[in-house]
Amino acid sequence: MPGGRRLLSSSANLWHENPLGLPKRPGSAPQIPRRNAPIQKRPIPNVKKVIAVASGKGGVGKSTVAVNLAFALAMRQSPDQRRLRVGLLDLDIFGPSVPKLMGLETAEEPRLTDEGAIMPITNHGLPCMSMGFLLPRSSPDAQSNTDTAVVWRGLMVQKAVQQLLFDVDWREQGGSGLDVLVLDMPPGTGDVPLTLGQLVVVDGAVIVSTPQDVALSDVRKGVSMFKKISVPITGILLNQSHFICPSCTTPHYLFGSPASFRATASQLGVDVLGELPLVPGVSESSDRGVPYMLTGENKEWLKVLEDAAESVLRQ
């Protein structure tokens, strides 16, 4: 069987050129350009289209949207009438959520190919990779590594992101790569999006927000950041837009009217991809590690993600 095992430590004394402890491979990841040097972006190996899901602010449901958008895309068909092959890459180094959302909290450490690349872990039929799969467990008796913290400075983070982008083998056993790779970005405008923008050809960015003005102010920063690093904006998506109680059909705007969100989109000149209602089942399903798209419940919620997936493919 291909692949050995490797040990990853989150301690600060790791050699920063290879923070994930991968074997040295030919054709290593590209280097971040020096100051004033031209930026030469490249595609991710074996990936046709790259979509980043981001937010300027944490806690808006970005990771939940990223996971479910990946499944919405995977349910679409290609022009040759086959289902799209979609992958999910969690680039949140310090707070990875994909293992929990994908039901992979207790997954074993990923194996390596004969060439030393990381093999994705698949659940619910969708391959994914996350820093959360690579961390050691806090003790031999621990069931998962959720208590393990990554304590790294910026350069270590940049190098880890490079390896996650370019040292994962997204080919399935038959040899075909991905039609779409969805990137779950960390909140904010720091090292990770900058590294991504400098090194990778990204086809589009989906910005997630909630209705509050404090979240919308960070949406503006997120859109500005992606424009600075020449990543096209697919559109912005409003999460937790409204709630419809079981006894009526009237939308209740628990976190404020969506008017400010729509006005922000108009001012920024970006498309509105949809407004996701607040559905208790989304949280419950996510806690079980089952993406809500797979449940078939709440048709309004599912339709918004399906339409967003269509917009992603049209870009």
Short mmCIF file of C-alpha atoms in Angstrom, two decimals, residues 40-156:
data_model
loop_
_atom_site.label_atom_id
_atom_site.label_comp_id
_atom_site.label_asym_id
_atom_site.label_seq_id
_atom_site.Cartn_x
_atom_site.Cartn_y
_atom_site.Cartn_z
CA GLN A 40 3.93 34.17 -10.71
CA LYS A 41 0.81 32.28 -9.75
CA ARG A 42 0.31 28.67 -10.69
CA PRO A 43 -2.57 26.16 -10.64
CA ILE A 44 -2.90 23.62 -7.87
CA PRO A 45 -1.82 20.24 -9.29
CA ASN A 46 -4.68 18.06 -10.57
CA VAL A 47 -7.31 20.75 -9.90
CA LYS A 48 -9.24 22.51 -12.66
CA LYS A 49 -11.03 25.22 -10.67
CA VAL A 50 -10.28 26.77 -7.25
CA ILE A 51 -12.95 28.55 -5.20
CA ALA A 52 -12.16 30.27 -1.89
CA VAL A 53 -14.88 30.65 0.75
CA ALA A 54 -13.94 33.48 3.09
CA SER A 55 -15.20 36.02 5.58
CA GLY A 56 -13.64 39.06 7.10
CA LYS A 57 -15.06 38.06 10.48
CA GLY A 58 -15.11 34.79 12.41
CA GLY A 59 -18.30 33.17 13.63
CA VAL A 60 -20.47 33.86 10.59
CA GLY A 61 -20.76 30.21 9.52
CA LYS A 62 -18.13 30.33 6.79
CA SER A 63 -16.84 26.77 7.32
CA THR A 64 -20.38 25.37 7.36
CA VAL A 65 -21.09 27.19 4.09
CA ALA A 66 -17.80 25.96 2.56
CA VAL A 67 -18.53 22.32 3.39
CA ASN A 68 -22.10 22.46 2.12
CA LEU A 69 -21.14 24.42 -0.99
CA ALA A 70 -18.65 21.66 -1.80
CA PHE A 71 -21.46 19.09 -1.61
CA ALA A 72 -23.79 21.31 -3.65
CA LEU A 73 -21.09 21.42 -6.33
CA ALA A 74 -20.53 17.66 -6.11
CA MET A 75 -24.21 17.12 -6.89
CA ARG A 76 -23.92 19.02 -10.17
CA GLN A 77 -23.15 17.37 -13.49
CA SER A 78 -20.35 18.16 -15.90
CA PRO A 79 -21.03 18.75 -19.62
CA ASP A 80 -20.32 15.05 -20.26
CA GLN A 81 -23.12 14.09 -17.84
CA ARG A 82 -20.99 12.85 -14.95
CA ARG A 83 -21.02 14.16 -11.42
CA LEU A 84 -18.38 16.74 -10.70
CA ARG A 85 -15.42 15.58 -8.66
CA VAL A 86 -15.04 18.10 -5.82
CA GLY A 87 -12.53 18.36 -2.99
CA LEU A 88 -12.37 20.44 0.19
CA LEU A 89 -9.21 22.00 1.61
CA ASP A 90 -9.27 23.57 5.08
CA LEU A 91 -6.71 26.39 5.21
CA ASP A 92 -7.57 27.52 8.73
CA ILE A 93 -4.29 26.53 10.38
CA PHE A 94 -5.13 27.61 13.92
CA GLY A 95 -8.82 26.67 14.09
CA PRO A 96 -9.61 23.92 11.55
CA SER A 97 -13.31 23.03 11.44
CA VAL A 98 -13.49 20.57 8.55
CA PRO A 99 -12.69 17.43 10.61
CA LYS A 100 -15.70 18.12 12.86
CA LEU A 101 -18.04 19.14 10.06
CA MET A 102 -17.08 16.10 7.96
CA GLY A 103 -17.36 13.58 10.79
CA LEU A 104 -13.61 12.92 10.76
CA GLU A 105 -12.54 14.03 14.23
CA THR A 106 -11.11 10.60 15.06
CA ALA A 107 -9.57 9.95 11.63
CA GLU A 108 -6.07 8.52 11.49
CA GLU A 109 -3.24 10.67 10.18
CA PRO A 110 -3.25 10.81 6.35
CA ARG A 111 -1.03 8.45 4.43
CA LEU A 112 1.56 9.50 1.88
CA THR A 113 1.91 8.44 -1.73
CA ASP A 114 5.13 6.78 -2.90
CA GLU A 115 6.23 10.24 -4.05
CA GLY A 116 5.68 11.73 -0.58
CA ALA A 117 2.45 13.66 -1.27
CA ILE A 118 -0.39 13.71 1.27
CA MET A 119 -3.43 11.60 0.43
CA PRO A 120 -6.80 13.24 1.20
CA ILE A 121 -9.23 11.61 3.60
CA THR A 122 -12.67 10.87 2.19
CA ASN A 123 -16.02 10.83 3.96
CA HIS A 124 -19.55 11.09 2.53
CA GLY A 125 -17.89 10.54 -0.85
CA LEU A 126 -15.91 13.80 -0.78
CA PRO A 127 -12.09 13.99 -0.36
CA CYS A 128 -10.80 16.61 2.05
CA MET A 129 -7.64 17.77 3.77
CA SER A 130 -7.14 19.85 6.90
CA MET A 131 -4.47 20.83 9.36
CA GLY A 132 -6.73 19.11 11.86
CA PHE A 133 -5.79 15.73 10.36
CA LEU A 134 -2.08 16.38 10.85
CA LEU A 135 -1.87 17.35 14.51
CA PRO A 136 -0.77 14.85 17.16
CA ARG A 137 -3.20 13.88 19.89
CA SER A 138 -2.69 15.52 23.26
CA SER A 139 -2.24 12.14 24.96
CA PRO A 140 -2.09 8.46 23.93
CA ASP A 141 -5.57 7.94 25.39
CA ALA A 142 -7.19 10.92 23.62
CA GLN A 143 -9.89 10.05 21.08
CA SER A 144 -9.07 13.08 18.92
CA ASN A 145 -6.63 15.97 18.64
CA THR A 146 -9.17 18.74 19.18
CA ASP A 147 -7.27 19.98 22.26
CA THR A 148 -3.95 20.28 20.40
CA ALA A 149 -2.98 23.88 19.64
CA VAL A 150 -0.82 25.08 16.77
CA VAL A 151 1.66 27.59 18.20
CA TRP A 152 3.45 28.96 15.15
CA ARG A 153 4.71 32.29 13.90
CA GLY A 154 3.81 33.72 10.52
CA LEU A 155 6.58 32.12 8.46
CA MET A 156 5.67 28.65 9.71
#
